[in-house]
Amino acid sequence: QTVVTQEPSLTVSPGGTVTLTCASSTGAVTSGYYPNWFQQKPGQAPRALIYSTSNKHSWTPARFSGSLLGGKAALTLSGVQPEDEAEYYCLLYYGGAQPYVFGTGTKVTVL
Amino acid sequence: EVQLVESGGGLVQPGGSLRLSCAASGFTFSSYSMNWVRQAPGKGLEWVSYISSSSSTIYYADSVKGRFTISRDNAKNSLYLQMNSLRDEDTAVYYCARDNLQWLGPGVDYWGQGTLVTVSS
């Protein structure tokens, strides 16, 4: 059973920077896992932010960026805004008969 | 504008069945693979099933394999999830989610608003 692990919670001040990570139980995350990142606010559906490690969708604010960091996928929020308070999920692609596994999620609090 | 609208959720007893639908609009449905993703109350996201654009490739999570069946009707721009032998742990909001265009790499871009399935006696 593959497990994708994220920090349970992180707190950041308005205007600050925070980095969320996404680790795979199978080993280092590489670009071949095509990391995706999603934002979900309470009572809403998830919204896609990043695909294929670092590519932004047309609606993704510039302050969100994706990368690989120390064997993990990473999402960095720079110049955090109050509206960025949300749950963030990563998604990794493993191919085969069960291609997708979501991360455990990170609750970001802006305080 | 891309829209995905799920329907068919509700209250069902353990062992019962339910069929979810997802109506797609605003894009060429027949060109995209699709997914079902669920979220139990207060929990994280769980990928459930995938179907390719032509229905030639289908995948299921181990947790639903043998009980759920994904299908699509490209003429009706619709995605379906037939859920049989439902268990308490299948209680969740079920989302219809569009797969990325192949050249963008695997992943999901657009999501529906979800439909709640409650399995309880």
mmCIF file of N, CA and C in Angstrom, chain A residues 1 34 36 38 40 43-48 51-52 57 59 89 91 93 96-100 102-104, chain B residues 35 37 39 43-47 59-62 65 95 99-100 104-113:
data_model
loop_
_atom_site.group_PDB
_atom_site.id
_atom_site.type_symbol
_atom_site.label_atom_id
_atom_site.label_comp_id
_atom_site.label_asym_id
_atom_site.label_seq_id
_atom_site.Cartn_x
_atom_site.Cartn_y
_atom_site.Cartn_z
ATOM 1 N N GLN A 1 0.855 -1.195 0.000
ATOM 2 C CA GLN A 1 0.000 0.000 0.000
ATOM 3 C C GLN A 1 0.890 1.244 0.000
ATOM 4 N N TYR A 34 5.129 13.125 -11.790
ATOM 5 C CA TYR A 34 4.251 14.209 -12.262
ATOM 6 C C TYR A 34 3.436 14.844 -11.112
ATOM 7 N N ASN A 36 1.130 16.807 -8.799
ATOM 8 C CA ASN A 36 0.076 17.804 -8.927
ATOM 9 C C ASN A 36 -0.228 18.322 -7.528
ATOM 10 N N PHE A 38 -3.227 20.653 -5.219
ATOM 11 C CA PHE A 38 -4.603 21.141 -5.182
ATOM 12 C C PHE A 38 -4.846 21.916 -3.890
ATOM 13 N N GLN A 40 -8.006 23.160 -1.333
ATOM 14 C CA GLN A 40 -9.406 22.923 -0.996
ATOM 15 C C GLN A 40 -9.792 23.763 0.218
ATOM 16 N N GLY A 43 -15.974 23.198 2.550
ATOM 17 C CA GLY A 43 -17.240 23.160 1.839
ATOM 18 C C GLY A 43 -17.134 23.307 0.332
ATOM 19 N N GLN A 44 -15.895 23.337 -0.180
ATOM 20 C CA GLN A 44 -15.708 23.509 -1.618
ATOM 21 C C GLN A 44 -15.001 22.296 -2.224
ATOM 22 N N ALA A 45 -15.130 22.177 -3.531
ATOM 23 C CA ALA A 45 -14.378 21.155 -4.249
ATOM 24 C C ALA A 45 -12.907 21.573 -4.334
ATOM 25 N N PRO A 46 -12.013 20.606 -4.500
ATOM 26 C CA PRO A 46 -10.606 20.966 -4.707
ATOM 27 C C PRO A 46 -10.439 21.786 -5.990
ATOM 28 N N ARG A 47 -9.364 22.571 -6.002
ATOM 29 C CA ARG A 47 -9.026 23.351 -7.182
ATOM 30 C C ARG A 47 -7.580 23.043 -7.543
ATOM 31 N N ALA A 48 -7.333 22.751 -8.805
ATOM 32 C CA ALA A 48 -5.974 22.424 -9.238
ATOM 33 C C ALA A 48 -5.101 23.673 -9.244
ATOM 34 N N TYR A 51 0.633 21.284 -12.034
ATOM 35 C CA TYR A 51 0.734 19.964 -12.647
ATOM 36 C C TYR A 51 2.162 19.725 -13.123
ATOM 37 N N SER A 52 2.507 18.448 -13.258
ATOM 38 C CA SER A 52 3.850 18.069 -13.717
ATOM 39 C C SER A 52 4.942 18.854 -12.983
ATOM 40 N N HIS A 57 -1.570 26.169 -13.790
ATOM 41 C CA HIS A 57 -2.748 26.317 -14.630
ATOM 42 C C HIS A 57 -2.968 27.805 -14.887
ATOM 43 N N TRP A 59 -5.263 29.707 -14.176
ATOM 44 C CA TRP A 59 -5.886 30.419 -13.064
ATOM 45 C C TRP A 59 -5.038 30.446 -11.802
ATOM 46 N N TYR A 89 -3.456 19.493 -1.040
ATOM 47 C CA TYR A 89 -3.186 18.078 -1.307
ATOM 48 C C TYR A 89 -2.247 17.948 -2.496
ATOM 49 N N LEU A 91 -0.781 15.102 -5.400
ATOM 50 C CA LEU A 91 -1.196 13.889 -6.103
ATOM 51 C C LEU A 91 0.017 13.388 -6.871
ATOM 52 N N TYR A 93 1.654 10.299 -9.462
ATOM 53 C CA TYR A 93 1.298 9.318 -10.484
ATOM 54 C C TYR A 93 2.255 8.127 -10.395
ATOM 55 N N GLY A 96 0.532 2.038 -13.846
ATOM 56 C CA GLY A 96 -0.018 0.731 -13.520
ATOM 57 C C GLY A 96 -1.507 0.771 -13.247
ATOM 58 N N ALA A 97 -1.972 -0.243 -12.542
ATOM 59 C CA ALA A 97 -3.414 -0.443 -12.355
ATOM 60 C C ALA A 97 -4.032 0.514 -11.353
ATOM 61 N N GLN A 98 -3.223 1.151 -10.543
ATOM 62 C CA GLN A 98 -3.735 2.164 -9.601
ATOM 63 C C GLN A 98 -2.868 3.400 -9.736
ATOM 64 N N PRO A 99 -3.143 4.187 -10.749
ATOM 65 C CA PRO A 99 -2.190 5.219 -11.159
ATOM 66 C C PRO A 99 -2.010 6.394 -10.204
ATOM 67 N N TYR A 100 -3.040 6.726 -9.460
ATOM 68 C CA TYR A 100 -2.977 7.960 -8.660
ATOM 69 C C TYR A 100 -3.065 7.686 -7.162
ATOM 70 N N PHE A 102 -3.299 10.218 -3.667
ATOM 71 C CA PHE A 102 -3.297 11.560 -3.071
ATOM 72 C C PHE A 102 -2.478 11.559 -1.789
ATOM 73 N N GLY A 103 -1.885 12.715 -1.503
ATOM 74 C CA GLY A 103 -1.218 12.896 -0.230
ATOM 75 C C GLY A 103 -2.217 13.057 0.902
ATOM 76 N N THR A 104 -1.699 13.033 2.119
ATOM 77 C CA THR A 104 -2.535 13.085 3.317
ATOM 78 C C THR A 104 -3.106 14.467 3.599
ATOM 79 N N ASN B 35 -12.053 10.749 -14.066
ATOM 80 C CA ASN B 35 -11.826 10.075 -12.791
ATOM 81 C C ASN B 35 -12.992 10.300 -11.838
ATOM 82 N N VAL B 37 -13.199 10.652 -7.654
ATOM 83 C CA VAL B 37 -12.406 10.835 -6.436
ATOM 84 C C VAL B 37 -13.399 11.032 -5.294
ATOM 85 N N GLN B 39 -14.175 11.715 -0.887
ATOM 86 C CA GLN B 39 -13.663 12.307 0.343
ATOM 87 C C GLN B 39 -14.635 11.996 1.475
ATOM 88 N N LYS B 43 -12.118 13.831 6.170
ATOM 89 C CA LYS B 43 -10.916 13.098 5.761
ATOM 90 C C LYS B 43 -10.335 13.666 4.465
ATOM 91 N N GLY B 44 -9.265 13.032 3.998
ATOM 92 C CA GLY B 44 -8.591 13.482 2.795
ATOM 93 C C GLY B 44 -9.201 12.921 1.521
ATOM 94 N N LEU B 45 -8.562 13.260 0.412
ATOM 95 C CA LEU B 45 -9.020 12.816 -0.895
ATOM 96 C C LEU B 45 -8.532 11.405 -1.183
ATOM 97 N N GLU B 46 -9.379 10.613 -1.831
ATOM 98 C CA GLU B 46 -9.017 9.253 -2.225
ATOM 99 C C GLU B 46 -9.413 9.043 -3.683
ATOM 100 N N TRP B 47 -8.451 8.713 -4.529
ATOM 101 C CA TRP B 47 -8.760 8.378 -5.914
ATOM 102 C C TRP B 47 -9.517 7.057 -5.937
ATOM 103 N N TYR B 59 -9.360 1.659 -14.544
ATOM 104 C CA TYR B 59 -8.647 1.292 -13.328
ATOM 105 C C TYR B 59 -9.528 1.561 -12.107
ATOM 106 N N TYR B 60 -9.297 0.799 -11.049
ATOM 107 C CA TYR B 60 -10.013 0.984 -9.791
ATOM 108 C C TYR B 60 -9.056 0.932 -8.607
ATOM 109 N N ALA B 61 -9.375 1.665 -7.565
ATOM 110 C CA ALA B 61 -8.669 1.499 -6.307
ATOM 111 C C ALA B 61 -9.020 0.136 -5.718
ATOM 112 N N ASP B 62 -8.082 -0.444 -4.989
ATOM 113 C CA ASP B 62 -8.332 -1.750 -4.375
ATOM 114 C C ASP B 62 -9.574 -1.730 -3.482
ATOM 115 N N LYS B 65 -12.589 -2.206 -5.934
ATOM 116 C CA LYS B 65 -12.504 -3.170 -7.036
ATOM 117 C C LYS B 65 -13.471 -4.323 -6.801
ATOM 118 N N TYR B 95 -16.536 13.053 -6.145
ATOM 119 C CA TYR B 95 -16.251 14.075 -7.143
ATOM 120 C C TYR B 95 -15.938 13.427 -8.491
ATOM 121 N N ASP B 99 -9.308 14.412 -16.246
ATOM 122 C CA ASP B 99 -7.865 14.168 -16.338
ATOM 123 C C ASP B 99 -7.232 15.228 -17.233
ATOM 124 N N ASN B 100 -5.963 15.522 -16.964
ATOM 125 C CA ASN B 100 -5.231 16.446 -17.826
ATOM 126 C C ASN B 100 -5.173 15.921 -19.252
ATOM 127 N N LEU B 104 0.109 17.132 -21.217
ATOM 128 C CA LEU B 104 0.443 17.886 -20.019
ATOM 129 C C LEU B 104 0.976 16.983 -18.911
ATOM 130 N N GLY B 105 0.849 15.674 -19.112
ATOM 131 C CA GLY B 105 1.253 14.742 -18.071
ATOM 132 C C GLY B 105 0.082 14.365 -17.195
ATOM 133 N N PRO B 106 0.202 13.247 -16.492
ATOM 134 C CA PRO B 106 -0.899 12.758 -15.655
ATOM 135 C C PRO B 106 -1.306 13.764 -14.591
ATOM 136 N N GLY B 107 -2.598 13.745 -14.273
ATOM 137 C CA GLY B 107 -3.109 14.630 -13.237
ATOM 138 C C GLY B 107 -4.542 14.989 -13.524
ATOM 139 N N VAL B 108 -5.063 15.877 -12.702
ATOM 140 C CA VAL B 108 -6.464 16.277 -12.777
ATOM 141 C C VAL B 108 -6.536 17.792 -12.822
ATOM 142 N N ASP B 109 -7.402 18.333 -13.675
ATOM 143 C CA ASP B 109 -7.525 19.789 -13.697
ATOM 144 C C ASP B 109 -8.883 20.273 -13.166
ATOM 145 N N TYR B 110 -9.985 19.897 -13.768
ATOM 146 C CA TYR B 110 -11.286 20.399 -13.329
ATOM 147 C C TYR B 110 -12.037 19.378 -12.474
ATOM 148 N N TRP B 111 -12.764 19.901 -11.476
ATOM 149 C CA TRP B 111 -13.534 19.088 -10.543
ATOM 150 C C TRP B 111 -14.992 19.545 -10.539
ATOM 151 N N GLY B 112 -15.903 18.595 -10.320
ATOM 152 C CA GLY B 112 -17.285 18.945 -10.052
ATOM 153 C C GLY B 112 -17.446 19.365 -8.604
ATOM 154 N N GLN B 113 -18.656 19.710 -8.208
ATOM 155 C CA GLN B 113 -18.926 20.134 -6.839
ATOM 156 C C GLN B 113 -19.168 18.963 -5.891
#
